[in-house]
mmCIF file of C-alpha atoms in Angstrom:
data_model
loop_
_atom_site.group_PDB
_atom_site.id
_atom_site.type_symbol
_atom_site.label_atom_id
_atom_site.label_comp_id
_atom_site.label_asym_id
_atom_site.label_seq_id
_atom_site.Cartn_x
_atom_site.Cartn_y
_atom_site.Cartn_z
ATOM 1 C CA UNK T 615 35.889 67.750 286.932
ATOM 2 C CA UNK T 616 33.354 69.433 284.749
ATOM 3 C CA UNK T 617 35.059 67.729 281.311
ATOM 4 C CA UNK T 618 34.991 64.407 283.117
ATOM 5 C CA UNK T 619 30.939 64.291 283.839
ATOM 6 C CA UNK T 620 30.634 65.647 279.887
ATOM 7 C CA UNK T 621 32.984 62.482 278.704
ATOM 8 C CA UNK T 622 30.990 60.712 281.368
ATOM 9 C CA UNK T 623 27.791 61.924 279.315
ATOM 10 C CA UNK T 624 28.808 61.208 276.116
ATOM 11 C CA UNK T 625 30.522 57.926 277.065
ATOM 12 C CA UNK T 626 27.244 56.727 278.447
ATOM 13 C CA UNK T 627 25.211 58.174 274.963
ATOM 14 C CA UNK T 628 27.997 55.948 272.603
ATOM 15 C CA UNK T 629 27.167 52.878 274.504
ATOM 16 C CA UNK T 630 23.333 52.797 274.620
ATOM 17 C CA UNK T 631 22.961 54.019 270.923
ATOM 18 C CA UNK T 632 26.074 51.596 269.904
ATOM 19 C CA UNK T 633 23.945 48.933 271.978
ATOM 20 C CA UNK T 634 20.799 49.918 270.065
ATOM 21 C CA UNK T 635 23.073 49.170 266.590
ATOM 22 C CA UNK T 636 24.298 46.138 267.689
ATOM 23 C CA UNK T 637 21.746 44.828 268.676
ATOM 24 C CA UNK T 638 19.499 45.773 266.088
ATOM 25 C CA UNK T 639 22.375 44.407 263.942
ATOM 26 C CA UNK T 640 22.339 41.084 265.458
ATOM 27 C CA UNK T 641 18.841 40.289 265.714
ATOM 28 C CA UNK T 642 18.652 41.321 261.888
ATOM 29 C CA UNK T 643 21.328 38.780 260.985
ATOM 30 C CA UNK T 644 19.647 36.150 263.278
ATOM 31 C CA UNK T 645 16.835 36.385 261.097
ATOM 32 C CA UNK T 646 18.696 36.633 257.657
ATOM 33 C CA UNK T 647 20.544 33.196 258.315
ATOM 34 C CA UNK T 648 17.960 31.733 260.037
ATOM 35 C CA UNK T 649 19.699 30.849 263.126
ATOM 36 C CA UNK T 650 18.249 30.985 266.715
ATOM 37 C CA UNK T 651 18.941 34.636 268.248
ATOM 38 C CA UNK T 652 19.731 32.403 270.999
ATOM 39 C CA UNK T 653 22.746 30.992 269.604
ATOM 40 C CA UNK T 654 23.747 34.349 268.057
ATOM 41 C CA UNK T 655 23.485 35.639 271.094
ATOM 42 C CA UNK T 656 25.667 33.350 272.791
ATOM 43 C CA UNK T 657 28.576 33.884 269.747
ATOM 44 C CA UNK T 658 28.718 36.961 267.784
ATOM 45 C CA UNK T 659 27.509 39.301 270.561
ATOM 46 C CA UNK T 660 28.876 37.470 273.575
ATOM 47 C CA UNK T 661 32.269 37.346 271.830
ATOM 48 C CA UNK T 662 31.504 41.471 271.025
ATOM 49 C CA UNK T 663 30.931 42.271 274.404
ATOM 50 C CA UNK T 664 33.979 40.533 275.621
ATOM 51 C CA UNK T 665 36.265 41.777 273.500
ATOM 52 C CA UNK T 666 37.534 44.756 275.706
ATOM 53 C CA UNK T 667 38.344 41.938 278.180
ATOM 54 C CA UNK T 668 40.041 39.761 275.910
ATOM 55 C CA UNK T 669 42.350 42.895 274.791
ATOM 56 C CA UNK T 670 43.126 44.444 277.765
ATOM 57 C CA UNK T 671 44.149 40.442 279.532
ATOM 58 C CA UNK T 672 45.933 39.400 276.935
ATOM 59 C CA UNK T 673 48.081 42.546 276.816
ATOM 60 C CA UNK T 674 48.574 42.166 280.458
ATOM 61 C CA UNK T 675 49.508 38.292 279.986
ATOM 62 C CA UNK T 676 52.329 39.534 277.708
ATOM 63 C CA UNK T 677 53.630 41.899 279.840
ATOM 64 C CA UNK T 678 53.640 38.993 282.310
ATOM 65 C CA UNK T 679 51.497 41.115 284.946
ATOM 66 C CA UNK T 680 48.067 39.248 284.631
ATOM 67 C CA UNK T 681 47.603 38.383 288.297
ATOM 68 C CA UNK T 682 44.541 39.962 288.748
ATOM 69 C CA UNK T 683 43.349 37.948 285.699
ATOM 70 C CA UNK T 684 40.949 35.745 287.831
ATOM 71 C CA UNK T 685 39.367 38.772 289.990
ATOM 72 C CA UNK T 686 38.246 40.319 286.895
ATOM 73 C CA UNK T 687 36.624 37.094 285.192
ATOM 74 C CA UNK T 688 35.601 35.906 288.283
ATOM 75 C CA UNK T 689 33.900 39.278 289.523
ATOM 76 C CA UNK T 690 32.671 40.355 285.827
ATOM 77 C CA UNK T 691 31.097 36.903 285.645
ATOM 78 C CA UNK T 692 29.216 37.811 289.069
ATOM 79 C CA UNK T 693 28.324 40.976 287.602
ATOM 80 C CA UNK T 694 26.338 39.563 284.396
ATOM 81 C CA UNK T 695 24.739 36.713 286.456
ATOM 82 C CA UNK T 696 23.388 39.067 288.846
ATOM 83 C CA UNK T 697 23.142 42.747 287.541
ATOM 84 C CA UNK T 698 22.612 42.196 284.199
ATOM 85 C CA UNK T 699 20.373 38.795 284.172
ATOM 86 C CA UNK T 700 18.607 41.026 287.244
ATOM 87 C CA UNK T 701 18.269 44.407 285.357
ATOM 88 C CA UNK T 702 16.860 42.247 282.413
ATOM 89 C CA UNK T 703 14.064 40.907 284.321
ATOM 90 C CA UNK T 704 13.328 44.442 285.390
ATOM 91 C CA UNK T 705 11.750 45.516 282.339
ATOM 92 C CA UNK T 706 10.837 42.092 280.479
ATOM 93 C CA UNK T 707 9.675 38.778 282.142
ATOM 94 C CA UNK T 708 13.315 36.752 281.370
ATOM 95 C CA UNK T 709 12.398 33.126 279.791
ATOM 96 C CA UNK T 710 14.596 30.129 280.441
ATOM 97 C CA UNK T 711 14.239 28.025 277.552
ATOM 98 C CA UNK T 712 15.823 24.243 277.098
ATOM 99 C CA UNK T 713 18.784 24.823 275.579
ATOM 100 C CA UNK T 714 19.887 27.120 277.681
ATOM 101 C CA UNK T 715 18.928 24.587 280.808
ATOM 102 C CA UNK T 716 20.164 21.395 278.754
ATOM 103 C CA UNK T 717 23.580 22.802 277.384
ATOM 104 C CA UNK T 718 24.529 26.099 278.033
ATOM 105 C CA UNK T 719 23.898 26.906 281.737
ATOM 106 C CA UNK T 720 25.534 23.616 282.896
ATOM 107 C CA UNK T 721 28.712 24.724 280.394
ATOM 108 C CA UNK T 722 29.149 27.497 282.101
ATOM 109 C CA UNK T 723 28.821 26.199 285.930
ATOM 110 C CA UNK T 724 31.105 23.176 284.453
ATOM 111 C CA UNK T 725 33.602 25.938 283.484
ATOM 112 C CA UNK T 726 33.632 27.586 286.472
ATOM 113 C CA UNK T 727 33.890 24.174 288.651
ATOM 114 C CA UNK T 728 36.896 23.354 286.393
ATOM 115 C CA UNK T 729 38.506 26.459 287.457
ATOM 116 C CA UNK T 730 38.080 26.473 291.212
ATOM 117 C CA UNK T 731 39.206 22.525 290.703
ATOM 118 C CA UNK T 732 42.749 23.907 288.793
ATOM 119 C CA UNK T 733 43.112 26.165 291.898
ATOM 120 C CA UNK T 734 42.132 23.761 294.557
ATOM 121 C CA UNK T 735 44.534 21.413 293.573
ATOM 122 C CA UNK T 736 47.486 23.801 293.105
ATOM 123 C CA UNK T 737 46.527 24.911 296.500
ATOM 124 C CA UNK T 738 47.020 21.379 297.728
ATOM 125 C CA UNK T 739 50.187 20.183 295.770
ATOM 126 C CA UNK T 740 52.203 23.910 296.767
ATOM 127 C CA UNK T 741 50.761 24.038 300.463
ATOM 128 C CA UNK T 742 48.781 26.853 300.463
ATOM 129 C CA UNK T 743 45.600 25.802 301.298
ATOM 130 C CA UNK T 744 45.702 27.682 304.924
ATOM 131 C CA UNK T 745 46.457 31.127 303.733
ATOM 132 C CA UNK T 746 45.319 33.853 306.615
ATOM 133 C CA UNK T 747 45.183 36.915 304.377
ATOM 134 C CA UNK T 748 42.414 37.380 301.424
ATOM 135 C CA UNK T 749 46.034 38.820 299.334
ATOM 136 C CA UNK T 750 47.650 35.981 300.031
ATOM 137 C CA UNK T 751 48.717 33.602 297.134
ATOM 138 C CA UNK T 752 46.514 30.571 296.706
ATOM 139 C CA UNK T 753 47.330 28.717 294.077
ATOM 140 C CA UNK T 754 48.510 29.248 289.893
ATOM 141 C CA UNK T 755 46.741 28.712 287.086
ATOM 142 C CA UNK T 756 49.045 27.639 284.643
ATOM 143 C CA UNK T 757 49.661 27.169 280.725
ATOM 144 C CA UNK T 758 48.923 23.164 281.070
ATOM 145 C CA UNK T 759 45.209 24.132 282.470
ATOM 146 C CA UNK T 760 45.324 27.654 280.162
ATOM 147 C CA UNK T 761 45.455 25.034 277.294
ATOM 148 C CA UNK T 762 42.835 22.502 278.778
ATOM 149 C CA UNK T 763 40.454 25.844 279.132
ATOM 150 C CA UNK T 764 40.877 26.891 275.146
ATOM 151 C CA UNK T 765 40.230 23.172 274.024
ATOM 152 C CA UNK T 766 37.118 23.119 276.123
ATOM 153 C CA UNK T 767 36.387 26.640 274.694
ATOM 154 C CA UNK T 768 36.797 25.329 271.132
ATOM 155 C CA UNK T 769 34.436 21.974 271.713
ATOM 156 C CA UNK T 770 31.926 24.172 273.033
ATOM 157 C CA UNK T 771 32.050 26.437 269.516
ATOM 158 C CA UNK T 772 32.033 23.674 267.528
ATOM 159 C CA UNK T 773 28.475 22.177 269.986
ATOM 160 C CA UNK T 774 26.860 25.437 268.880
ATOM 161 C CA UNK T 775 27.721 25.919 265.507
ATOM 162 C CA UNK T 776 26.343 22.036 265.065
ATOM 163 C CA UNK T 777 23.197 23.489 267.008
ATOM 164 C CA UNK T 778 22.848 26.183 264.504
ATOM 165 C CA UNK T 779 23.267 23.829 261.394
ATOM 166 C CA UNK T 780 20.531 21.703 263.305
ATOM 167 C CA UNK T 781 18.123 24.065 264.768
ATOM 168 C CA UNK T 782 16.732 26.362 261.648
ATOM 169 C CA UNK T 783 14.544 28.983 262.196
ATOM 170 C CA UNK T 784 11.521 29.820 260.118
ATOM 171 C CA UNK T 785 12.052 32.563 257.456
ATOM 172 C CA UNK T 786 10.653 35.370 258.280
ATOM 173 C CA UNK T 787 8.063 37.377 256.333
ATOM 174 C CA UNK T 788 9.374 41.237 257.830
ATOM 175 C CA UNK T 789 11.632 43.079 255.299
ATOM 176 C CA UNK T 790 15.188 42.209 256.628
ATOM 177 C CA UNK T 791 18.420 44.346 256.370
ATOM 178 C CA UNK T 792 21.260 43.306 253.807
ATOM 179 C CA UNK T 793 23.798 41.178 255.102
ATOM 180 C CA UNK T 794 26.619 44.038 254.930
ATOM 181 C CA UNK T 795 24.422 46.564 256.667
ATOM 182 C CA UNK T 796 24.010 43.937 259.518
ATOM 183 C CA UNK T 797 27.727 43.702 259.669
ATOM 184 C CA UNK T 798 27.782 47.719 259.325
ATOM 185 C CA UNK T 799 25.730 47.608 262.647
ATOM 186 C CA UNK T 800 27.168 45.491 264.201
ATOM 187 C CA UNK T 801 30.632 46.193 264.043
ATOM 188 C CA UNK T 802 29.638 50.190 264.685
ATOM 189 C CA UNK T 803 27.822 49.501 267.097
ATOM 190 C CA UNK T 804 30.907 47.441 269.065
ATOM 191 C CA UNK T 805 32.954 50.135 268.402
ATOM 192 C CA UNK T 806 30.450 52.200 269.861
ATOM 193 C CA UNK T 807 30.217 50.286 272.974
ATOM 194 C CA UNK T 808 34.065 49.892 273.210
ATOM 195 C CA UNK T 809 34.893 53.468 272.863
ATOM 196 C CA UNK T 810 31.686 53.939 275.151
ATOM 197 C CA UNK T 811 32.659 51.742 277.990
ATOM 198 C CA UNK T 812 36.600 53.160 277.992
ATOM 199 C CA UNK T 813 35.181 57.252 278.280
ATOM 200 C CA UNK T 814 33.041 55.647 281.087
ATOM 201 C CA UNK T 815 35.690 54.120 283.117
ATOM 202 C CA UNK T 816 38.345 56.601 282.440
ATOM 203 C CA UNK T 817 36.221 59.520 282.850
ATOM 204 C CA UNK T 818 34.774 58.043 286.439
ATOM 205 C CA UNK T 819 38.002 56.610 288.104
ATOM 206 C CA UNK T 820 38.940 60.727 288.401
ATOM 207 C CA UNK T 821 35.645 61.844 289.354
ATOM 208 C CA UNK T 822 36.221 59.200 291.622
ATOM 209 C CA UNK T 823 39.872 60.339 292.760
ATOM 210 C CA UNK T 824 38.943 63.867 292.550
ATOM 211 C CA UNK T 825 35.851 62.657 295.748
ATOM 212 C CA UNK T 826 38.750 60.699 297.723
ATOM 213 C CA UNK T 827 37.997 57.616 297.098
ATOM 214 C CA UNK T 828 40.851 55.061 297.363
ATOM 215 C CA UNK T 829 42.197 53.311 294.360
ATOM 216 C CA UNK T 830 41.214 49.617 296.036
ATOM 217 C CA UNK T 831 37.649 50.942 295.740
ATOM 218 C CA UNK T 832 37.767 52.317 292.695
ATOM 219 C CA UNK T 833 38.525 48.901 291.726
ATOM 220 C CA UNK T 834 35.905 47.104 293.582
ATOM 221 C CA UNK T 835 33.384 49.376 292.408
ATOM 222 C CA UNK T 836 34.155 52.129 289.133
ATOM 223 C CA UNK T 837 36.453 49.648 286.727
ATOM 224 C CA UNK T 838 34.761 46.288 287.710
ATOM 225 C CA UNK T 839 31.283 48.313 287.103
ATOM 226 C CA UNK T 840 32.914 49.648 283.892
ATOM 227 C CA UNK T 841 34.035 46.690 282.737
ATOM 228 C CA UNK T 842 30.956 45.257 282.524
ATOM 229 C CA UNK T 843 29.043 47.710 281.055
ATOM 230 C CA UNK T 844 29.172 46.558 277.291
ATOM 231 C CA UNK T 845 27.187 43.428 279.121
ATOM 232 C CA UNK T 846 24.978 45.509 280.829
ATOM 233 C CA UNK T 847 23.925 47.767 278.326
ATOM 234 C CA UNK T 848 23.791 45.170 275.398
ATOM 235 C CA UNK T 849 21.126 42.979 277.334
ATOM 236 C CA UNK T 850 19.332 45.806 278.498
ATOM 237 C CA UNK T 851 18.437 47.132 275.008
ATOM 238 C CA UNK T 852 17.926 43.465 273.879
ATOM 239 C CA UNK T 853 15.310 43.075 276.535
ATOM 240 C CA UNK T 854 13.449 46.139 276.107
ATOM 241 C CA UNK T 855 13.145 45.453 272.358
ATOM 242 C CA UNK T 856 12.217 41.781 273.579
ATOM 243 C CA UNK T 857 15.229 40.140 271.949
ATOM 244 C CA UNK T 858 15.450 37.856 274.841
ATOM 245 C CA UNK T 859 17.424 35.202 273.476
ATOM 246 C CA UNK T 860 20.127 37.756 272.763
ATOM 247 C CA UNK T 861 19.714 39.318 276.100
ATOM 248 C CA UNK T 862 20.058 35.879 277.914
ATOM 249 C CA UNK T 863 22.873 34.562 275.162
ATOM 250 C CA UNK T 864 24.854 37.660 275.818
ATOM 251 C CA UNK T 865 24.642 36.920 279.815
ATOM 252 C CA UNK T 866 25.655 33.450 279.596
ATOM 253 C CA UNK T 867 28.022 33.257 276.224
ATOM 254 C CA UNK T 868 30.408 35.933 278.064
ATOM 255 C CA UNK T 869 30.790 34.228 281.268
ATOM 256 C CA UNK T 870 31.529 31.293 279.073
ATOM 257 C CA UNK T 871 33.819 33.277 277.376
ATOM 258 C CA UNK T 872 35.508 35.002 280.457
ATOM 259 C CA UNK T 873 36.451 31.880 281.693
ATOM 260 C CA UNK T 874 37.171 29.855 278.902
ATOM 261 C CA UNK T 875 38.748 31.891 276.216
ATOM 262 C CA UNK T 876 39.911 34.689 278.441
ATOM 263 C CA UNK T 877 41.032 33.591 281.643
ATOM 264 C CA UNK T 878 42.907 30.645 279.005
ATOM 265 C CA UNK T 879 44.483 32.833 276.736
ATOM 266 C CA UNK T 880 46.004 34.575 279.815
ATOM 267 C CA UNK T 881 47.310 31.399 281.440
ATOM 268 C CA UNK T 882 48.374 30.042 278.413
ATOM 269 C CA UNK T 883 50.423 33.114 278.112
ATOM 270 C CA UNK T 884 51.635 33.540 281.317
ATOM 271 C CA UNK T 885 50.531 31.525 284.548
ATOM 272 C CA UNK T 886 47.772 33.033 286.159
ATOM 273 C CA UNK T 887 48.301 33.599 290.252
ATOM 274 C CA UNK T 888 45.007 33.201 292.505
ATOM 275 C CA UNK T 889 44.991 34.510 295.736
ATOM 276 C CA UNK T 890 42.112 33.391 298.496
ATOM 277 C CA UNK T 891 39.561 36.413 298.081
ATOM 278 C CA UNK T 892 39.358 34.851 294.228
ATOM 279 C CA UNK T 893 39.248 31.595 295.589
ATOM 280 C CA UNK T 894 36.516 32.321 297.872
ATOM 281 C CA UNK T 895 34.096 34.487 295.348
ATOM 282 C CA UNK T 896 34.834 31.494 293.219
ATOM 283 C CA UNK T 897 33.037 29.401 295.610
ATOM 284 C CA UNK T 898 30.434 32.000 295.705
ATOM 285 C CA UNK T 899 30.155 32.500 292.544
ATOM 286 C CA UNK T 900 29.373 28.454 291.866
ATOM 287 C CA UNK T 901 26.984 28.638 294.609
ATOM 288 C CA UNK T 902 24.983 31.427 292.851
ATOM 289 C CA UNK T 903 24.992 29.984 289.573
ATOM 290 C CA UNK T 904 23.359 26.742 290.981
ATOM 291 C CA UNK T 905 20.670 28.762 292.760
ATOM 292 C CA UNK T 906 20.029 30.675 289.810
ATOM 293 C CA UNK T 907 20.628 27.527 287.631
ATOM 294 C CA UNK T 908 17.939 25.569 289.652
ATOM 295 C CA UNK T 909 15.181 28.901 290.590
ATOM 296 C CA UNK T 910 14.927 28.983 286.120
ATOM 297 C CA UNK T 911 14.679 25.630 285.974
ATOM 298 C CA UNK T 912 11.770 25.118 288.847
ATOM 299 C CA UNK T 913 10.144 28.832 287.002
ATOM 300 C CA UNK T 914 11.072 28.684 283.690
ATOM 301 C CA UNK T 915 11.385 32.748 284.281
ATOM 302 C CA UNK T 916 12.963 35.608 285.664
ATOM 303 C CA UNK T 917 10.610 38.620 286.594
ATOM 304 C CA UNK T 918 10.799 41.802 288.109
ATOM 305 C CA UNK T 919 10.704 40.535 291.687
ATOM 306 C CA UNK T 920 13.567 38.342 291.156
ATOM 307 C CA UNK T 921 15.573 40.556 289.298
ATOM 308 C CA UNK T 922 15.356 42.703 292.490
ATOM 309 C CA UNK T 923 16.621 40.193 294.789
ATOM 310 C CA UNK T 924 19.321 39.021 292.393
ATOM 311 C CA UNK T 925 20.764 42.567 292.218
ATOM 312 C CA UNK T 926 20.535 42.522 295.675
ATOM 313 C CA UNK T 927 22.701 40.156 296.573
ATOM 314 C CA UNK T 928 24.933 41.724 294.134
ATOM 315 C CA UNK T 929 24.947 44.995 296.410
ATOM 316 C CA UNK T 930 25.689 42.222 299.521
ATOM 317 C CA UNK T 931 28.509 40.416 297.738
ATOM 318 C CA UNK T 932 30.164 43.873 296.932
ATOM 319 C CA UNK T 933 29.997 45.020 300.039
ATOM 320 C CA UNK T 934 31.248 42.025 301.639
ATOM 321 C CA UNK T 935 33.960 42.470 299.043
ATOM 322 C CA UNK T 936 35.010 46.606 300.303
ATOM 323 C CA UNK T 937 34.676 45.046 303.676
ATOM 324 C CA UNK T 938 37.141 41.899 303.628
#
């Protein structure tokens, strides 16, 4: 027990200092190419911060035992709209400017519609649509719609990289790091985060066991926590350094990411089974992005109050979740 909480500790140390690099990192090469931290936000560290996730589904999709593929986009994605957009607004008002409202929000309720539509309709063409249990099998997600998900994935990189080429920034006067020292930071500081994250996790699934807690819980609650913590941390430090394009990038570019490049490199590698609690926190999950979706749009900002409310509901839809 005792070496778990230190590699709890030091877990927790590598992934706000390797935040602090990457960040830092990202920002600085932002600036160098003169390209919105925005966009950079939404690429280079979305893509960082995903990465675990990528790894460890793909490796799963191989080994042909991805079925839990769609909890873990589908609840990580409710994890960065609401903890880690919420936590943001906790320490910096959270602005919602127009690209984000114009192109990027709608992407990534699009993507998410496009995935409940896949399962809807698989539910309807094999019968299941009137499961009784939340285990039970609701429909497949399969390499035809894996594919569809990657070429959407790849028209969206190719939008932003025509919205970087388009949208220069100013140079700026500040003394700016060297190109390779950006990339030093940046790529320490993921491997920071990833080592991080894993001593996290691993270290607090058997403090976890050691308490008595049940292995369906730990789930819910320890890895799903876990793997969202490069997210979490990332934006956080962004934010409190007022990087808010990053911070806001990050939240939005890995959703994006979960569902498109993730959740479609899994299916196009092996089909991708959805049972009905997915199906449901699917719908939930729409419903929330909407709300949030149309609350920035009406505000233009997230503030501490908000960020409150939306972590909130977070605490409601997890306990909801332990209950079902």
């Amino acid at each position: 027990m005792l070496l778990n909480l230190l590699l709890l500790v030091v877990g927790f140390v590598a992934l706000v200092k390797g935040a602090d690099f990457f960040v830092d990192g990202a920002a600085s090469l932002a600036k160098v190419f003169r390209v919105p931290s925005l966009i950079i936000g939404l690429t280079i560290v979305a893509m960082g911060t995903s990465a675990p996730e990528l790894a460890v589904s793909s490796t799963a999709a191989l080994a042909g035992s991805n079925e839990i593929a769609i909890s873990n986009v589908v609840g990580s994605n409710m994890f960065n709209l609401l903890v880690v957009l919420g936590a943001c607004a906790l320490f910096c008002t959270v602005p919602g400017g127009k690209e984000i409202f114009h192109r990027d929000f709608p992407v990534s309720i699009i993507a998410t519609v496009v995935v409940f539509l896949f399962t809807l309709s698989s539910a309807v063409f094999s019968g299941n649509i009137l499961g009784h249990n939340m285990a039970d099998q609701a429909g497949v997600i399969g390499r035809v719609e894996g594919i569809v998900l990657l070429v959407l994935f790849v028209a969206y990189m190719v939008w932003l990289i025509k919205a970087a080429k388009e949208n220069k920034t100013e140079e700026s006067d500040e003394k700016l790091m060297p190109v390779w020292k950006c990339a030093l930071f940046i790529l320490g500081g993921l491997v920071a985060i990833v080592i991080g994250g894993n001593l996290v996790v691993n270290s607090a699934k058997e403090i976890a066991r050691a308490l008595g807690m049940t292995e369906t819980l730990i789930g819910l609650t320890v890895v799903a926590f876990g793997t969202s913590l490069p997210e979490l941390v990332t934006s956080v430090i962004a934010a409190t350094k007022k990087e808010t394009g990053l911070a806001v990038g990050n939240v939005i570019g890995s959703n994006i990411f979960n569902l498109l490049l993730i959740l479609g490199t899994s299916a196009t590698l092996h089909p991708v089974a959805v049972n009905f609690a997915s199906f449901y926190d699917l719908i939930i999950l729409i419903v929330m992005m909407i709300t949030t979706y149309f609350f920035l749009r009406s505000k233009r900002e997230l503030n501490r109050p908000e960020g409150i409310i939306m972590i909130l509901i977070y605490v409601a839809q997890v306990a909801f979740a332990i209950v079902r």
